[in-house]
Structures are given as C-alpha cells and as structure tokens.
Amino acid sequence: MAASKPQARATPQGSVWIEWLARNPSWFLAFATLIVLLPFASKPFHIDDPLFVWVARHIQSHPADPYGFNVNWYGYDWPLWDITKNPPLACYYLAAAGSVLGWSEMALHGAFLLPAVAVVLGTYRLATRLCQRPLLAAFLTLFTPIFLVSSTTLMCDVPMLAFWVWALVFWMEGTERKRPGYFATAAALMSLAALTKYFGACLLPLVAVWSVGRKRPVREWLGWLALPVIALAAYQLATRALYGHGLLADAGKYATAIHGSSEVQSLLTALTFTGGCLATVTFFAPFLWARRELIIGGIASIAVVAILFVVVRSTLPTSPAAEEIVQILLWALGGFSVLALAIADFYRRRDADSLLLACWVLGTFIFTAFFNWIINGRSLLPMTIPAAILVARRLEQRASAGVKFSPMALFVPAFAGGLLAIWVTVADYFLALAPQAAAGAVHSTYGNGSHRLWFQGHWGFQYYMEKDGATALDLQHLQLTQGDYIAMPSGNSNVYPLKEPVTELETFSVPPFGCLTTMDKETGAGFYASLWGPLPFAFGSVTPQSVTVFAYDPTGEVQKTGAQKGK
C-alpha cells in the first residue's frame, strides 16, 4: 500500500508576518518608525514650529516671497526675513501638505512622518555599505532621544537629514557604479539639504573628503559639487534682491555674533548634549571597549570632565543642584565615548569610510560647540546616523577579536536607550501641551469680554493665543486702554517685566509631566537652547508652567472679582 503523503502544516498568521518582515527589512523599519511616531501626531505646535507654519501659510498666497511679512517674535513687530535663520524649503513642503491635508496638528505632523521614515531607511541603506549589522544601526538611529523628539516637530532638521543621508547613499553608489545619474541625484539632494537647513552645505566637504580618501580622480566627481554651490549662490542673490541682503550670509553672521559662551563652557555643554541626545549609544559604552580601555578612558574622561566642570562652575552665579551635577557628569562621559568611538574607528581602519564617519561626528560636534549660535539638540541630530553605524562597526571589530556577547546582553542597552528616548519624547509632548492648555484657559476666562486680551511670550503659546484671538503685546507701540488684559507666561522666551500700572488678576498653572522635562531652567534642561540649562533633558522637580493675567489699570479701579468674570 502506498504511503500517505505528509500533511502540510499550517503556518500561524503571525509567523508569516514575521518571516515576511525579516525578508523585507525596509518595510519593517518603516512600520516601526510609524508605530513609534504616530502616537505623537497630535502634538501641539511647539518652540519654533509656529514660524514654519506661518511661513508655509504665507507661501500659499506669495510663493515667490516666503518671508515677506512681519511677526511679533521678540516683543515688537519685525520683518520675518530678519528673524528666521533657516532657508524655506521645509516651509514649502508644509505649504504643500497644508493645502492638501489641512492645517491641523495631526495633518502637518502626519506629513512630517515621511522624512522621518526616509531618515531611518536611508540609514539602513547607508549602513549596508559600512557595517554588517545595518538593522542595528537603523534601530539605534530611530531610538535615540534627539531623533524621536526632532521627528515630532515641524522644524527643518529631520527633512534636512533625510536629504543628507540619501545624498551620501547616491554619491557612494555613483562612485562604485560610475553612473552619472547617481552623481546628479546626489548633487540635487545636497542642494535640497542645504536649502532645507544651511548645515546641509557641510555635505560638500564631507563627500569631497570621502572621495579623496577613496582615491577617485578629481575630474570624476568635483564638477557635480558645482550644483549645490550654484543653488546656494542663487538663493543668496534671490534673497538679497527680495530683502536687501542675502539670508545665507546673514545666518552666518548671526551665529558668530550671538554665540557668547566661553570655549570651556561650550565644550562641556556640547559633551553633555552629545551623551544625552545619543543616550542609546552612551548605554552601549561598556560593550564597545575592552576592560583596560574602559578603565583608562573612563579615568581620563572623568578627570577632563571634572576639570571642565570646576572651571565652568566658578563662572556660574549659583551652584547647580547635586542631581544636576550627576546628570552633567554622566552625559558628558557619554559624549566622550561617542567622540572616542569615531577617533578609534579611524585609527584602526584608516580608510575612506572611517574618515567619513570621523569627520561627520567630529565636524557636527565642533560646529555645535563653537560655531552655532547656541548649543541645542537639533544641531546634534546629524550625528545620530554615524554614531549608530560606529556602534555596529565597533561590535563587529570586538567580535572578530574573539569577544562574544549574548543577544540578551546587547538587548539591555538597546532597550534602556529606546525606553529613555520614548520617555523624553513623551515629556516633550506634554511640555508642548501645557502652553496650549494655558492659552485655552486664559481665553475662556478673559477672551470674551469687552476688553482686549494681550499677551507676551512666543513659541507655541503665541500660536494658540493668536489662534483664539489674542494679540501679541508690541512693547515699542503699546496700545493699551483701561481694563485691558495682559497674559504673561512663565518659562517662555522674550518675556519682559511690565512697567505699566497693572493689577494682578489670576494665575493659571499647568502641572508638569512627572520628573522629566526637556526645557526647564530650574532643573537645567535646555534641549532647544542651552541658555535654559546645560542638559538636553533633566530629571528632577520640574517647574509647572503658568500664565499670570494682569489688567492694565492706570486709574486703580479694576476689581479682581469683576475682572475674573471677563467684564
């Protein structure tokens, strides 16, 4: 009798999906990026987001004049072209998205998911050329505090990085395949990167260094770099014709004029921001160095950080709290580890790829520490990709030397870093919610009476106050009348004490999100500007955001109870 045929076993539906995703890592990474970022799509407009939204709205009616209007951003009415220090390409993207999807927070953040996905996929594509664990490099890029937080804003940083990484991919592949079309695409992407954020122009020397390191004939690639140079020159001439001076040169002058920190303080703050913004990379440090290297490097780093801290501390008006000191030292050591990783990789390999990664990391760090107008997390965002790739390369180098790590051992720093990154992103989300909630409370109480509602403060608070009908106070041309209301937020930018006769009416307070924040002077958190503090994010007792409402009262007749009713 013939043997019966074996019955095929049904494959569970979940296993099918897992196998499919394993065969299609790009789809897997795209889904992972969307899953992580979609919960933040309703985030209120935050920090400089309103500037980008206002420009995008203006572009709809004046596409050839993106900055041709005034805005009150510093306490007085001023031309926007003299306020913004970024090129307008991200705003054109927002204008296109807004015209199709609408201008809600959900719609615009949804549109910005595309460049975030492009960064992660570009990292994977680039990492396949530079390391054996490209999936790890892509995940480390995704799950860093700086990338997740930046991906929940409407500012130009993530779109610039998307153009940046894909420009490198096409440039490298064009070099290998000797395809003019690849070089042309790379040059076009470089131009777009520079017109999205001026730092994108740093791609030109970066690809030149890599090409020289690969010993490619100069005639093969140098001419392609003329395209982004021409694009920037055209932008400079066009903005000079529109606004009286070129905005590219103006941004450079602004950065050098405003940067006021001492070199020692800038170095320590930049190290702290590097270690914190790349916390996931920092957590891998014990796995990246041999015990002897870890001990010697750790002692040397602690000594340097301690010296820097003592020097900086002597210049501060008040002594930092103990928990702030601990966080500064921890993340500064992490910053040293990131820089040492780039240097060590180049020292061992000494090839064009290691030179590229070292210049990418060190160049971003030096620009942020000493040339940018202020140290902030956004300026360090380009470092995320090479740092993640360097971790993968270092693990490979240690594995080839006989060092073995169990999957669970490597999972611990990856999980801890990813968890912290999500936590920081949630904290920043709630930080953005507070001004929106405060603006709504102020307007519901004081915005419907017979007296006008004015306010100081900017960022997201300004957007939502103006959206509800309030007016930013022009300190140079006050138009107050008896009984008008003035809302004064805490923890905001460009808020000045009132010199006019006023009566304090009421304070609206929004409790903080737990014990972690990205912007708070009391805890030393200054993710968007180190003027707020030397940490990219901070644990501690977070100050509640509050808005105090005053009544303009030169006659002394305003009664608190009557004012609270909006009379």
XYZ file of C-alpha atoms in Angstrom:
567
model
C 0.000 0.000 0.000
C 1.379 3.389 -0.941
C 2.480 5.583 1.889
C 0.227 8.516 2.558
C 1.567 11.976 1.759
C 2.617 14.080 4.735
C 0.119 16.760 5.566
C 1.353 20.348 5.200
C 1.329 22.146 8.496
C -0.455 25.457 8.600
C 1.801 28.373 9.374
C 0.412 30.745 12.018
C -0.544 34.094 10.540
C 1.774 35.896 12.956
C 4.734 33.799 11.832
C 4.012 34.631 8.212
C 4.192 38.315 9.016
C 7.425 37.872 10.969
C 9.031 35.927 8.120
C 7.865 38.489 5.587
C 9.241 41.389 7.616
C 12.543 39.543 8.055
C 12.804 39.269 4.271
C 11.796 42.917 3.837
C 13.747 44.907 6.441
C 12.927 48.240 4.812
C 9.204 47.680 5.311
C 9.898 46.518 8.838
C 11.814 49.715 9.624
C 9.160 51.899 8.001
C 6.410 50.247 10.066
C 8.481 50.556 13.247
C 9.075 54.266 12.638
C 5.385 54.909 12.027
C 4.317 52.900 15.066
C 6.666 54.862 17.321
C 5.842 58.323 15.948
C 2.111 58.108 15.185
C 1.082 58.490 18.860
C 2.690 61.952 18.801
C 0.936 63.147 15.639
C -1.456 65.318 17.644
C 1.378 67.172 19.408
C 0.647 70.923 19.671
C 2.887 73.288 17.739
C 5.956 73.805 19.894
C 9.003 76.101 20.186
C 9.769 77.360 16.616
C 7.037 75.314 14.907
C 4.781 78.394 14.549
C 7.405 80.206 12.455
C 7.452 77.361 9.946
C 3.643 77.158 9.878
C 3.251 80.912 9.368
C 5.758 80.916 6.524
C 4.003 77.944 4.923
C 0.655 79.732 5.075
C 2.209 82.859 3.555
C 3.752 80.799 0.757
C 0.294 79.715 -0.361
C -0.519 83.267 -1.439
C 3.032 84.539 -2.064
C 5.099 81.564 -3.277
C 7.944 83.732 -4.566
C 8.240 85.756 -1.352
C 8.309 83.289 1.571
C 9.495 85.727 4.229
C 7.741 88.893 3.101
C 5.663 89.623 6.192
C 6.071 90.820 9.770
C 5.678 88.916 13.016
C 5.991 89.786 16.691
C 8.590 87.292 17.928
C 10.818 89.411 20.155
C 8.234 91.712 21.713
C 7.852 94.009 18.725
C 6.701 93.822 15.116
C 9.581 92.879 12.837
C 10.152 91.504 9.304
C 10.299 87.728 9.360
C 13.219 87.630 6.969
C 15.282 89.289 9.716
C 14.061 86.805 12.347
C 14.318 83.391 10.722
C 17.742 81.848 10.190
C 16.712 78.865 8.088
C 16.085 78.512 4.347
C 12.466 77.943 3.317
C 12.333 74.506 1.671
C 10.747 72.799 4.703
C 8.110 75.550 4.697
C 7.311 74.861 1.033
C 6.808 71.215 1.961
C 4.489 72.281 4.786
C 2.610 74.573 2.409
C 2.014 71.687 0.013
C 0.943 69.403 2.853
C -1.340 72.048 4.351
C -3.060 72.740 1.054
C -3.860 69.030 0.643
C -4.315 67.757 4.201
C -5.311 70.900 6.070
C -3.538 72.838 8.786
C -4.316 70.783 11.852
C -1.564 69.436 14.067
C -2.435 65.892 13.043
C -2.233 66.685 9.329
C 1.098 68.508 9.417
C 2.775 66.056 11.773
C 1.460 63.281 9.559
C 3.175 64.864 6.573
C 6.446 65.027 8.528
C 6.363 61.279 9.109
C 7.643 60.870 5.550
C 11.071 62.495 6.125
C 11.412 60.593 9.426
C 10.854 57.285 7.635
C 13.261 58.407 4.911
C 15.998 59.010 7.505
C 15.632 55.539 9.013
C 15.533 53.815 5.616
C 18.461 55.908 4.408
C 20.443 54.928 7.481
C 19.776 51.267 6.750
C 20.808 51.656 3.107
C 23.985 53.515 4.050
C 24.806 51.102 6.861
C 24.652 48.101 4.497
C 27.763 49.580 2.902
C 29.577 50.462 6.124
C 28.822 47.654 8.592
C 27.495 44.117 8.860
C 24.602 44.980 11.158
C 22.642 47.624 9.234
C 19.385 46.772 11.004
C 21.002 47.505 14.369
C 22.350 50.826 13.081
C 18.913 51.831 11.792
C 17.234 50.950 15.089
C 19.852 52.820 17.107
C 19.195 55.859 14.941
C 15.454 55.590 15.435
C 15.567 55.038 19.194
C 17.677 57.994 20.254
C 16.174 60.934 22.154
C 17.328 63.505 19.626
C 15.798 61.739 16.628
C 12.454 60.936 18.233
C 11.992 64.418 19.697
C 13.054 66.150 16.470
C 10.694 63.928 14.477
C 7.740 65.249 16.495
C 8.422 68.863 15.495
C 7.670 70.752 12.287
C 11.127 72.265 12.046
C 13.618 71.686 9.259
C 16.080 69.319 10.965
C 14.676 65.900 10.074
C 13.878 66.802 6.428
C 17.433 68.104 6.056
C 18.839 64.857 7.470
C 16.676 62.826 5.079
C 18.166 64.647 2.069
C 21.617 64.348 3.661
C 21.699 60.592 4.152
C 20.239 59.782 0.747
C 22.698 62.171 -0.909
C 25.509 60.153 0.673
C 23.936 56.884 -0.468
C 23.692 58.015 -4.085
C 27.153 59.587 -4.026
C 28.785 56.394 -2.781
C 26.864 54.163 -5.143
C 27.586 56.537 -8.007
C 31.284 56.275 -7.217
C 31.170 52.485 -7.253
C 28.967 52.096 -10.326
C 30.354 55.135 -12.147
C 26.841 56.259 -13.002
C 26.471 59.982 -13.817
C 22.791 59.769 -12.917
C 23.676 58.763 -9.367
C 26.048 61.716 -9.025
C 23.412 64.057 -10.415
C 20.846 62.739 -7.935
C 23.306 63.106 -5.069
C 24.128 66.674 -6.102
C 20.426 67.542 -6.320
C 19.822 66.065 -2.851
C 22.763 68.062 -1.470
C 21.184 71.205 -2.866
C 17.853 70.336 -1.250
C 19.570 69.605 2.069
C 21.317 72.986 2.058
C 18.079 74.780 1.117
C 16.268 72.995 3.952
C 18.845 73.891 6.604
C 22.122 75.683 5.978
C 24.099 72.987 7.793
C 23.288 70.765 4.800
C 26.039 72.603 2.928
C 28.543 70.719 5.111
C 27.854 67.718 2.888
C 30.095 69.227 0.221
C 33.391 68.962 2.135
C 32.256 65.649 3.609
C 31.783 63.913 0.248
C 34.940 65.589 -1.055
C 36.963 64.130 1.834
C 35.463 60.690 1.247
C 36.148 60.847 -2.496
C 39.757 61.863 -1.918
C 40.078 59.067 0.637
C 38.801 56.605 -1.972
C 41.469 57.972 -4.320
C 38.945 58.751 -7.010
C 40.070 61.083 -9.810
C 39.010 64.633 -9.020
C 37.670 65.149 -12.531
C 35.229 62.286 -11.894
C 33.297 63.988 -9.081
C 34.329 67.594 -8.433
C 32.141 69.101 -11.142
C 28.997 67.665 -9.557
C 29.565 69.725 -6.430
C 29.010 72.843 -8.507
C 25.242 72.199 -8.485
C 24.694 72.783 -4.729
C 27.137 75.694 -4.829
C 25.127 77.286 -7.639
C 21.884 76.622 -5.761
C 23.180 78.371 -2.627
C 24.586 81.270 -4.631
C 21.251 81.692 -6.414
C 19.446 81.655 -3.058
C 21.818 84.291 -1.695
C 21.246 86.550 -4.713
C 17.479 85.997 -4.732
C 17.061 86.825 -1.044
C 19.296 89.867 -1.398
C 17.054 91.107 -4.186
C 13.930 90.451 -2.102
C 15.043 91.603 1.346
C 18.039 93.855 0.858
C 20.682 91.359 1.969
C 21.350 87.682 1.349
C 19.932 85.420 4.044
C 22.676 82.791 3.717
C 25.405 85.246 4.719
C 23.101 86.785 7.309
C 22.670 83.431 9.084
C 26.446 83.023 9.331
C 26.890 86.495 10.799
C 24.099 85.876 13.296
C 25.671 82.651 14.567
C 29.071 84.232 15.182
C 27.597 87.367 16.731
C 25.216 85.614 19.144
C 27.451 82.754 20.319
C 28.588 84.154 23.656
C 29.571 81.203 25.869
C 33.188 80.631 26.812
C 35.004 77.861 24.959
C 35.321 75.765 28.113
C 31.622 76.085 28.921
C 30.682 75.358 25.309
C 32.868 72.251 25.290
C 31.346 70.844 28.480
C 27.787 71.626 27.399
C 28.351 70.107 23.952
C 29.761 66.938 25.512
C 26.759 66.727 27.842
C 24.299 67.248 24.993
C 26.098 64.653 22.855
C 25.948 61.980 25.534
C 22.316 62.717 26.397
C 20.947 63.203 22.895
C 22.653 59.956 21.860
C 21.788 58.194 25.114
C 21.277 54.835 23.403
C 24.831 54.985 22.061
C 26.052 56.049 25.501
C 24.441 52.989 27.087
C 26.422 50.724 24.739
C 29.769 52.066 26.021
C 30.525 49.089 28.352
C 30.182 46.747 25.358
C 32.300 48.822 22.991
C 35.543 48.986 24.928
C 37.855 46.405 26.421
C 38.137 46.454 30.202
C 41.553 48.128 30.078
C 40.319 50.734 27.583
C 37.223 51.318 29.669
C 39.211 51.891 32.860
C 41.899 54.109 31.322
C 39.469 56.021 29.119
C 36.963 56.340 31.939
C 39.530 57.764 34.358
C 40.870 60.179 31.747
C 37.360 61.286 30.747
C 36.299 61.757 34.364
C 39.394 63.857 35.005
C 38.785 66.064 31.970
C 35.072 66.458 32.713
C 35.825 67.278 36.346
C 38.329 69.967 35.335
C 35.902 71.444 32.811
C 33.120 71.382 35.373
C 35.223 73.121 38.036
C 36.208 75.850 35.578
C 32.625 76.350 34.381
C 31.170 76.194 37.893
C 33.415 79.066 39.035
C 31.747 81.330 36.458
C 28.155 80.495 37.419
C 26.157 82.873 39.631
C 24.619 79.954 41.566
C 25.844 76.436 42.230
C 23.968 73.642 40.385
C 21.979 71.155 42.426
C 23.536 67.765 43.178
C 21.195 65.876 40.828
C 22.039 68.292 38.014
C 25.765 67.773 38.593
C 25.382 63.989 38.442
C 23.487 64.192 35.151
C 26.035 66.560 33.631
C 28.907 64.250 34.541
C 27.087 61.126 33.291
C 26.147 62.508 29.889
C 29.475 64.297 29.419
C 31.235 60.949 29.855
C 28.844 59.532 27.271
C 29.785 62.375 24.940
C 33.450 61.471 25.327
C 32.615 57.870 24.451
C 30.880 58.911 21.228
C 33.823 61.058 20.111
C 36.335 58.379 21.095
C 34.353 55.847 19.072
C 34.817 57.907 15.902
C 38.503 58.509 16.547
C 39.220 54.878 17.411
C 37.411 53.612 14.314
C 39.502 55.835 12.050
C 42.738 54.953 13.892
C 42.155 51.220 13.378
C 40.828 51.229 9.818
C 42.293 54.379 8.208
C 40.175 54.150 5.114
C 37.736 56.441 3.343
C 34.675 55.115 5.203
C 36.193 55.559 8.648
C 37.384 59.015 7.611
C 33.849 59.895 6.528
C 32.348 58.769 9.833
C 35.001 60.545 11.898
C 34.607 63.829 10.016
C 30.822 63.525 10.216
C 30.823 63.068 14.003
C 33.630 65.454 14.892
C 32.538 68.118 12.410
C 28.983 68.135 13.780
C 30.301 68.335 17.331
C 32.723 71.191 16.611
C 30.072 73.178 14.743
C 27.565 72.739 17.564
C 30.042 73.567 20.318
C 31.870 76.531 18.821
C 30.138 77.918 15.725
C 26.385 77.597 16.116
C 24.529 80.492 17.728
C 23.589 78.289 20.694
C 24.083 74.660 21.675
C 20.921 72.625 21.223
C 19.838 69.093 20.489
C 18.660 69.881 16.981
C 22.191 70.835 15.898
C 23.491 67.432 17.002
C 20.844 65.491 15.068
C 23.142 64.782 12.041
C 25.498 62.928 14.402
C 22.850 60.288 15.111
C 23.462 58.250 11.946
C 27.268 57.935 12.053
C 27.209 57.256 15.804
C 24.781 54.369 15.297
C 26.887 52.936 12.471
C 30.027 53.262 14.587
C 28.426 51.193 17.355
C 27.706 48.409 14.864
C 31.234 48.581 13.438
C 32.778 48.524 16.899
C 30.759 45.465 17.926
C 31.929 43.715 14.739
C 35.535 44.613 15.470
C 35.282 43.233 19.012
C 33.557 40.075 17.744
C 36.401 39.497 15.274
C 38.800 39.796 18.217
C 37.004 36.934 19.964
C 34.724 38.889 22.292
C 31.271 37.325 22.467
C 28.050 38.995 23.529
C 24.787 37.196 24.034
C 21.739 38.682 22.289
C 20.226 39.435 25.696
C 23.334 41.344 26.778
C 23.079 43.618 23.734
C 19.339 43.912 24.186
C 19.738 45.575 27.590
C 21.422 48.851 26.455
C 19.254 48.970 23.328
C 16.082 48.575 25.378
C 17.203 51.041 28.053
C 18.166 53.635 25.449
C 14.961 53.171 23.488
C 12.846 53.408 26.624
C 14.588 56.616 27.654
C 14.171 58.054 24.148
C 10.426 57.411 24.226
C 10.188 58.812 27.758
C 11.948 62.030 26.715
C 9.671 62.313 23.679
C 6.583 61.884 25.855
C 7.899 64.532 28.252
C 8.413 66.941 25.348
C 4.898 66.148 24.107
C 3.411 67.165 27.458
C 5.667 70.220 27.543
C 4.049 71.275 24.264
C 0.561 70.568 25.625
C 0.976 72.946 28.568
C 1.053 76.260 26.603
C -1.920 75.146 24.526
C -3.900 74.297 27.670
C -2.891 77.530 29.390
C -3.812 79.616 26.340
C -7.220 77.935 26.187
C -7.868 78.580 29.888
C -6.862 82.234 29.631
C -9.011 82.808 26.556
C -12.081 81.101 28.001
C -11.916 83.361 31.057
C -10.704 86.675 29.649
C -11.098 86.482 25.881
C -14.824 87.096 25.533
C -15.264 90.345 27.437
C -15.362 93.947 26.282
C -11.650 94.485 26.940
C -8.885 93.321 24.658
C -6.688 90.372 25.591
C -2.957 90.905 25.051
C -0.025 88.655 25.853
C 3.726 88.369 25.975
C 5.655 85.178 25.180
C 6.169 83.269 21.990
C 6.665 79.713 20.718
C 3.550 77.534 20.887
C 1.905 79.819 23.446
C 1.879 82.654 20.914
C 0.379 80.427 18.229
C -2.552 79.315 20.365
C -3.160 82.735 21.921
C -3.368 84.328 18.478
C -5.458 81.462 17.162
C -8.030 82.255 19.866
C -7.994 85.965 19.025
C -5.486 87.487 21.460
C -2.821 89.960 20.316
C 0.922 89.904 20.999
C 1.969 92.952 23.010
C 4.155 95.317 20.976
C 6.423 96.834 23.603
C 7.514 99.598 21.238
C 3.987 100.701 20.362
C 1.704 99.996 23.302
C -1.995 100.435 22.593
C -3.424 99.547 25.992
C -6.632 101.004 27.348
C -8.081 100.874 30.862
C -9.093 97.336 31.815
C -7.293 95.500 29.006
C -5.929 92.091 29.985
C -2.279 91.027 29.632
C -1.266 87.343 29.873
C 2.322 86.698 30.996
C 3.632 83.104 30.710
C 6.435 81.605 32.764
C 9.253 79.590 31.235
C 8.806 81.245 27.847
C 11.048 83.332 25.606
C 11.295 87.107 25.276
C 9.022 87.901 28.222
C 9.811 91.244 29.846
C 8.576 92.685 33.183
C 5.682 95.051 32.813
C 6.490 98.695 33.559
C 2.905 99.849 33.120
C 0.454 100.181 36.038
C -1.318 96.825 36.273
C -3.382 94.804 38.705
C -2.685 91.101 39.026
C -5.846 89.077 38.484
C -5.227 85.361 38.292
C -2.615 82.681 37.615
C -3.294 79.572 35.547
C -0.928 76.711 36.285
C -0.377 73.513 34.293
C 1.276 70.698 36.280
C 4.406 69.127 34.751
C 4.707 65.634 33.341
C 6.392 63.596 36.037
C 10.038 64.184 36.890
C 11.487 64.588 33.383
C 11.478 67.587 31.053
C 13.278 68.966 28.007
C 13.074 72.683 28.874
C 13.216 73.982 32.443
C 15.708 76.416 33.944
C 15.237 75.075 37.458
C 16.359 71.558 36.538
C 18.892 72.707 33.906
C 17.105 71.243 30.881
C 17.708 73.164 27.650
C 17.038 70.797 24.747
C 16.094 73.598 22.327
C 18.538 76.184 23.714
C 21.309 75.701 26.254
C 20.515 79.160 27.633
C 17.868 77.286 29.638
C 20.403 74.816 31.007
C 23.408 72.602 30.238
C 21.373 69.387 29.897
C 19.367 68.220 26.854
C 16.766 66.837 29.255
C 16.746 66.618 33.018
C 15.311 64.581 35.842
C 14.204 66.424 38.942
C 11.469 68.579 40.388
C 10.043 70.157 37.223
C 8.587 73.652 37.451
C 4.889 73.891 36.472
C 4.173 76.151 33.507
C 1.960 79.044 34.477
C 0.338 82.127 32.964
C -0.469 85.165 35.084
C -3.136 87.571 33.849
C -2.940 91.267 34.657
C -5.301 94.138 33.959
C -3.971 97.426 32.658
C -5.061 99.722 35.465
C -3.677 103.291 35.381
C -6.689 104.525 37.383
C -6.589 101.778 40.028
C -10.273 100.932 39.522
C -10.060 97.300 38.400
C -11.512 94.820 40.867
C -10.184 91.288 40.813
C -13.549 89.562 41.054
C -15.056 91.584 38.240
C -12.051 91.037 36.005
C -12.189 87.281 36.531
C -15.653 87.216 35.051
C -14.399 88.857 31.893
C -16.292 92.096 32.452
